[in-house]
Amino acid sequence: MIWAVLIATGTVVATGIYLALSRDLFRCLIGLALLGNGINLVLFSSGRLNTQVPPIIKQAETTLHNAANALPQALVLTAIVISFALLCFSLVLAVRIIQLSGNDDILAIRQAEPPATDSIKPALEEEP
Amino acid sequence: MTSRAHIAEVFMRGLYPVLIIASFWMLLRGHNAPGGGFIAGLMAVAASSAYALIFNSSKASKKMPLLPARLSVSGVLVALASGLPAVFQGLPYLSHPWWTLSLGGFKLSLSTVMLFDLGVYLAVWGAIGGICLHLIETIEENL
Amino acid sequence: MGRLSNNCKEARAPLANVFISCVPSLLFLGLILSLYHVPLPWTFVLPWVPSLNVDLDVYIDGLSAQFLLLITGIGSLVFFYARGYLAGHPKAKRLFILLVLFLFAMIGAVVSDNLLVLFVFWELTSVLSFLLVGFNHEDVGSRKSAQQAILVTGVGGLFLLAGFILLGEIAGTYSIQAFLHSPSVLINDSRLGVVLVLIFVGAFTKSAQFPFHFWLPNAMAAPTPVSAYLHSATMVKLGIYLLARLDTAFSDIIFWEYALVGTGTLTAVFAAVQTVYERDLKRILAWSTIATLGTLVMLVGLPGHGAALATVALFFAHALYKAPLFFVAGNLDHGAGTREIDKLTGMRHYMPWTATAALVAALSMAGLPLTFGFVAKDAISFAKAQAEVLHLVSYATVFVNVVSVAVAAIAAIHIFWGHDTIPRKSHPHEAPASMIIPPLMLVLCGIVFGLAPTLIDPLLGAAAKAMSPEFDATTVNMAYDLAPVIEVTLGTIALGLLVYLRWDWLHERLSRITFLEKVGPEGWYLAIMDTLPVIAARLTRIVQHGILPRYLMTMLVTVAVLLLVLLTAADPPWLWPPSTNLGVPVASASLLIIVGGLAACFVRDHLVLLLVGGLVGFGSAVLFMFTGAPDLALTQFFVETVFVVVVATVLVKLRRLKIRDRQVPLEPLIRPLDLFVAMAFSLIVVVLTLLVSALPFDAQLTDFYATRSLAEAHGRNVVNLILVDFRALDTLGEISVLFFSLIAVLPLLKRIGDKRP
């Protein structure tokens, strides 16, 4: 059964990377979201998937028996929230970049690496 | 204003308090059942976002108990403060002591852990809700 | 008011300088008194970095004591001289502070018994030398010279550090004394050659040995007191100090002897030839200093007690005659406004005291009897006789001596005697007393010790003993017998005077031979310095290409390769994880995720892409639901909902803006290279997860939470308890991060609202 989850994980990670490598700013953003999602799945499934019982102690008992692993769940829960905050921040950045450059082509964003102005530094590679 | 939008507004006006109360319930039950500060906070964010979609985001921010940034910082402060009673009892910071109050036959167990969870709830609602609402507001007004 | 306070400041500054300039004198007096009362060696330990076995072990024996005397003694006079030399200079205070720092760095270097501590002080002297050479930093020449000095000595320092670490690791100790007492571990180690070469590079760069000599003449851009102090008397001798310090351990090794004797002799001869190229008195003195340094290196390399004694004698003699000559050069600069020997003749009429100092110093430099220079030369010839050196080395020494006689004659006769026939704008004048007393005192010492060399027998004996432990220091008797060496001395002096008389002719002949400048070591240095920025710029452009996807690609490929390397290196058990049946819901959730993921690759429209991406999120929520993680399912569900709603709102608005012509796609939908990298990377991640899942599960932490939750945290939802109780501090950090992300977003949004660029 693990293989189904693993294929899903692999697909999400691959899609996330593929989109993040895109020239389209928005596709990058979605790629980031999917990559985070995929890594969460990796983290979650490395805590072993072998039960459907949630890690909640039953009323009659004092300890947890035969339930899912709580530790990766706690990790992933915070990871989901944090990566959501990160995504929101990236989204605002993306909007700002689009507003500034009027373009959502990543190769058109050159503020951080402006063209060479002196003779020693070779010119930037021409945009493809 | 179309009647359809009007219906949505009336519907939302009724739904919003229900959602917030539900999120609060989610917060309280988190100690023993699925739920807790993060989930409840995100639920409240969802409620605020829905409100912002039907009305607008500034109205949604006003519907929050405090302005988003203040809500968020008060959440962090509440969580910070929740660790202090333990220090006064000589325990490590953020270990949560429990007290049992007897109110005439009805026993109520209280702990700073609830305060901490409340802090998480407020911080998540304020921060994530603030980002979303402010973003929608800025986009709507300027683009 | 402002002027008044300004005046006060000016009045205060020299007072501070006076105070600072007393520091070396006090140290010198304290040292002399201690030497009389407390027998050497002195040792004490100050713990510094116990975890690295680095302590401030102080060990002072005769060699260190001799250096300390020179550092503080010459230092006293240099500080005194500098007060006159820089009187009224606006940056005088800075020079004094740097000089004091240098003084302490130098003291630290010669008293430290720990190799690493020695290295730290060694590098400190390099840095201070850089600051002092570049003292006139408005002058581009000064800056270049300072840069050259620090690059050459700094790179040498790195070699030295490598050598020290290797030596320390092999010998098992960083204590010099401990190592010197049992050097056999290193002597018998196959890496001995490497250690020696590394230490040689460090010592030779510091002491300006060929081919690293070229920085020293250029360092003459420094103010004269600095040249006299750092680049003649103390810092450049640090390399020789190190070699002398290690000599007892290595003196039996043929390579040690040959390398030192060879390099020293080559340096001495090369520098002697180069002397003739120069017309600037200070640079002439610099080359002659290099020649002396070469001779010292050669003497360290020579076996035998005589060589040890000759080394320390020459140390002493050189300090006593070269420093005054530098002072004389400074006085000429000060009084006549030039150091060019073509523009200086008959100066004794204007500067009688300086002329006296120059003459006596020159006599000592030429090695005339009754001076301490003669004592040193006597010791050198005795050492060579004892060590049975090659004839070539003997001839080289004679040659170097001849040139130094000529240099002495230039400094004393050419400049000060004869008639001043050169037309000048203003009359040269004598330097103030503060600039005359230091050279006179030094030359006086030279004469006193020359007349009665037995006065410093104990000191030289103790210093020589440090280099040659079996040496019986009590037998030292520097008293000399004139008869056997008088012929050689006279011959050398006659030849030297001949060179002096033909100096201009030689200079003209030699100046035609310019190839040395082009192909010599300085040429290599300049070529490297010219090429480095170009290579750096090229490299920067290759690495910093400004193309975001390519940066990401670089990172991904690097991480992937690292993971692969680690994976193959670790070679984990390649097992398939145990099969568990999770049922149809998990399978369908996985299918949902796979469909969403695949579709996201091939969707162009942004809104559709968002929805497809949302599909993955909701699929994950369902997956969490049916694998026992309802908390995760809820979190993921709410996050996905809010994300889709907010981003959709933004997208709809952005679409209205028509930021880009949607008819022209940015890129093809299928980019094979990117696809390959993405798939390869995800394959590695999946394999890793598989391998992890196949390993036996360590339930320690899981059990900890399972058993303690109700008992200690009084709750039943373990996930929530981990978040708010067991790991509450982490969660506190996390909500603070959330708050700060809001704080980071707000100003950005404000800028978007203001439409500011």
GROMACS .gro file of C-alpha atoms in nm, chain B residues 1-131:
model
  131
  129MET     CA    1  -2.696   4.536  -0.592
  130THR     CA    2  -2.842   4.222  -0.726
  131SER     CA    3  -3.075   4.021  -0.513
  132ARG     CA    4  -2.847   3.725  -0.534
  133ALA     CA    5  -2.562   3.919  -0.379
  134HIS     CA    6  -2.805   4.045  -0.121
  135ILE     CA    7  -2.903   3.692  -0.028
  136ALA     CA    8  -2.536   3.603   0.007
  137GLU     CA    9  -2.477   3.897   0.240
  138VAL     CA   10  -2.768   3.808   0.464
  139PHE     CA   11  -2.655   3.448   0.465
  140MET     CA   12  -2.299   3.546   0.552
  141ARG     CA   13  -2.411   3.777   0.829
  142GLY     CA   14  -2.576   3.480   0.994
  143LEU     CA   15  -2.305   3.229   0.912
  144TYR     CA   16  -2.006   3.430   1.037
  145PRO     CA   17  -2.085   3.414   1.412
  146VAL     CA   18  -2.162   3.046   1.377
  147LEU     CA   19  -1.825   2.985   1.215
  148ILE     CA   20  -1.640   3.184   1.480
  149ILE     CA   21  -1.821   2.999   1.759
  150ALA     CA   22  -1.742   2.672   1.585
  151SER     CA   23  -1.377   2.768   1.565
  152PHE     CA   24  -1.380   2.849   1.935
  153TRP     CA   25  -1.534   2.512   2.008
  154MET     CA   26  -1.262   2.356   1.794
  155LEU     CA   27  -1.007   2.536   2.010
  156LEU     CA   28  -1.154   2.411   2.337
  157ARG     CA   29  -1.196   2.051   2.232
  158GLY     CA   30  -0.842   2.033   2.091
  159HIS     CA   31  -0.701   1.902   2.413
  160ASN     CA   32  -0.881   1.573   2.393
  161ALA     CA   33  -1.006   1.546   2.035
  162PRO     CA   34  -0.895   1.664   1.687
  163GLY     CA   35  -0.866   2.041   1.692
  164GLY     CA   36  -0.654   2.292   1.880
  165GLY     CA   37  -0.516   2.639   1.834
  166PHE     CA   38  -0.379   2.601   1.485
  167ILE     CA   39  -0.688   2.438   1.336
  168ALA     CA   40  -0.925   2.672   1.516
  169GLY     CA   41  -0.720   2.970   1.408
  170LEU     CA   42  -0.723   2.857   1.045
  171MET     CA   43  -1.097   2.802   1.069
  172ALA     CA   44  -1.142   3.157   1.189
  173VAL     CA   45  -0.922   3.274   0.902
  174ALA     CA   46  -1.147   3.087   0.662
  175ALA     CA   47  -1.450   3.258   0.816
  176SER     CA   48  -1.286   3.599   0.784
  177SER     CA   49  -1.184   3.532   0.424
  178ALA     CA   50  -1.536   3.425   0.335
  179TYR     CA   51  -1.669   3.740   0.496
  180ALA     CA   52  -1.419   3.943   0.297
  181LEU     CA   53  -1.530   3.780  -0.027
  182ILE     CA   54  -1.898   3.853   0.032
  183PHE     CA   55  -1.857   4.202   0.176
  184ASN     CA   56  -1.507   4.344   0.157
  185SER     CA   57  -1.186   4.293   0.344
  186SER     CA   58  -1.188   4.607   0.557
  187LYS     CA   59  -1.527   4.507   0.691
  188ALA     CA   60  -1.388   4.162   0.758
  189SER     CA   61  -1.095   4.308   0.952
  190LYS     CA   62  -1.337   4.511   1.160
  191LYS     CA   63  -1.528   4.195   1.237
  192MET     CA   64  -1.218   4.052   1.401
  193PRO     CA   65  -1.188   4.115   1.777
  194LEU     CA   66  -0.889   4.343   1.722
  195LEU     CA   67  -0.711   4.472   1.414
  196PRO     CA   68  -0.514   4.179   1.263
  197ALA     CA   69  -0.164   4.292   1.364
  198ARG     CA   70  -0.278   4.365   1.720
  199LEU     CA   71  -0.467   4.038   1.737
  200SER     CA   72  -0.159   3.852   1.625
  201VAL     CA   73   0.077   4.023   1.867
  202SER     CA   74  -0.167   3.979   2.155
  203GLY     CA   75  -0.180   3.610   2.072
  204VAL     CA   76   0.200   3.586   2.093
  205LEU     CA   77   0.193   3.780   2.419
  206VAL     CA   78  -0.076   3.556   2.569
  207ALA     CA   79   0.128   3.250   2.476
  208LEU     CA   80   0.440   3.410   2.624
  209ALA     CA   81   0.257   3.498   2.943
  210SER     CA   82   0.107   3.150   2.976
  211GLY     CA   83   0.452   3.016   3.060
  212LEU     CA   84   0.508   3.253   3.351
  213PRO     CA   85   0.291   3.091   3.625
  214ALA     CA   86   0.508   2.782   3.597
  215VAL     CA   87   0.816   2.996   3.661
  216PHE     CA   88   0.657   3.138   3.976
  217GLN     CA   89   0.594   2.784   4.093
  218GLY     CA   90   0.959   2.701   4.041
  219LEU     CA   91   0.894   2.488   3.731
  220PRO     CA   92   1.067   2.535   3.394
  221TYR     CA   93   0.921   2.804   3.170
  222LEU     CA   94   0.618   2.687   2.968
  223SER     CA   95   0.549   2.376   3.172
  224HIS     CA   96   0.176   2.393   3.233
  225PRO     CA   97   0.044   2.347   3.587
  226TRP     CA   98  -0.315   2.236   3.646
  227TRP     CA   99  -0.563   2.356   3.904
  228THR     CA  100  -0.901   2.214   3.997
  229LEU     CA  101  -1.171   2.459   4.090
  230SER     CA  102  -1.473   2.334   4.282
  231LEU     CA  103  -1.780   2.541   4.205
  232GLY     CA  104  -2.040   2.376   4.425
  233GLY     CA  105  -2.026   2.018   4.319
  234PHE     CA  106  -1.916   2.107   3.961
  235LYS     CA  107  -1.547   2.045   3.915
  236LEU     CA  108  -1.356   2.256   3.662
  237SER     CA  109  -0.999   2.173   3.566
  238LEU     CA  110  -0.797   2.469   3.449
  239SER     CA  111  -0.447   2.500   3.317
  240THR     CA  112  -0.222   2.753   3.155
  241VAL     CA  113  -0.210   2.518   2.859
  242MET     CA  114  -0.551   2.650   2.760
  243LEU     CA  115  -0.412   3.000   2.771
  244PHE     CA  116  -0.126   2.890   2.550
  245ASP     CA  117  -0.363   2.732   2.300
  246LEU     CA  118  -0.569   3.051   2.303
  247GLY     CA  119  -0.251   3.244   2.223
  248VAL     CA  120  -0.181   3.015   1.928
  249TYR     CA  121  -0.539   3.062   1.808
  250LEU     CA  122  -0.522   3.441   1.824
  251ALA     CA  123  -0.175   3.457   1.669
  252VAL     CA  124  -0.275   3.236   1.374
  253TRP     CA  125  -0.602   3.418   1.318
  254GLY     CA  126  -0.434   3.758   1.339
  255ALA     CA  127  -0.126   3.678   1.131
  256ILE     CA  128  -0.264   3.459   0.853
  257GLY     CA  129  -0.598   3.639   0.848
  258GLY     CA  130  -0.416   3.971   0.847
  259ILE     CA  131  -0.198   3.875   0.551
   0.00000   0.00000   0.00000
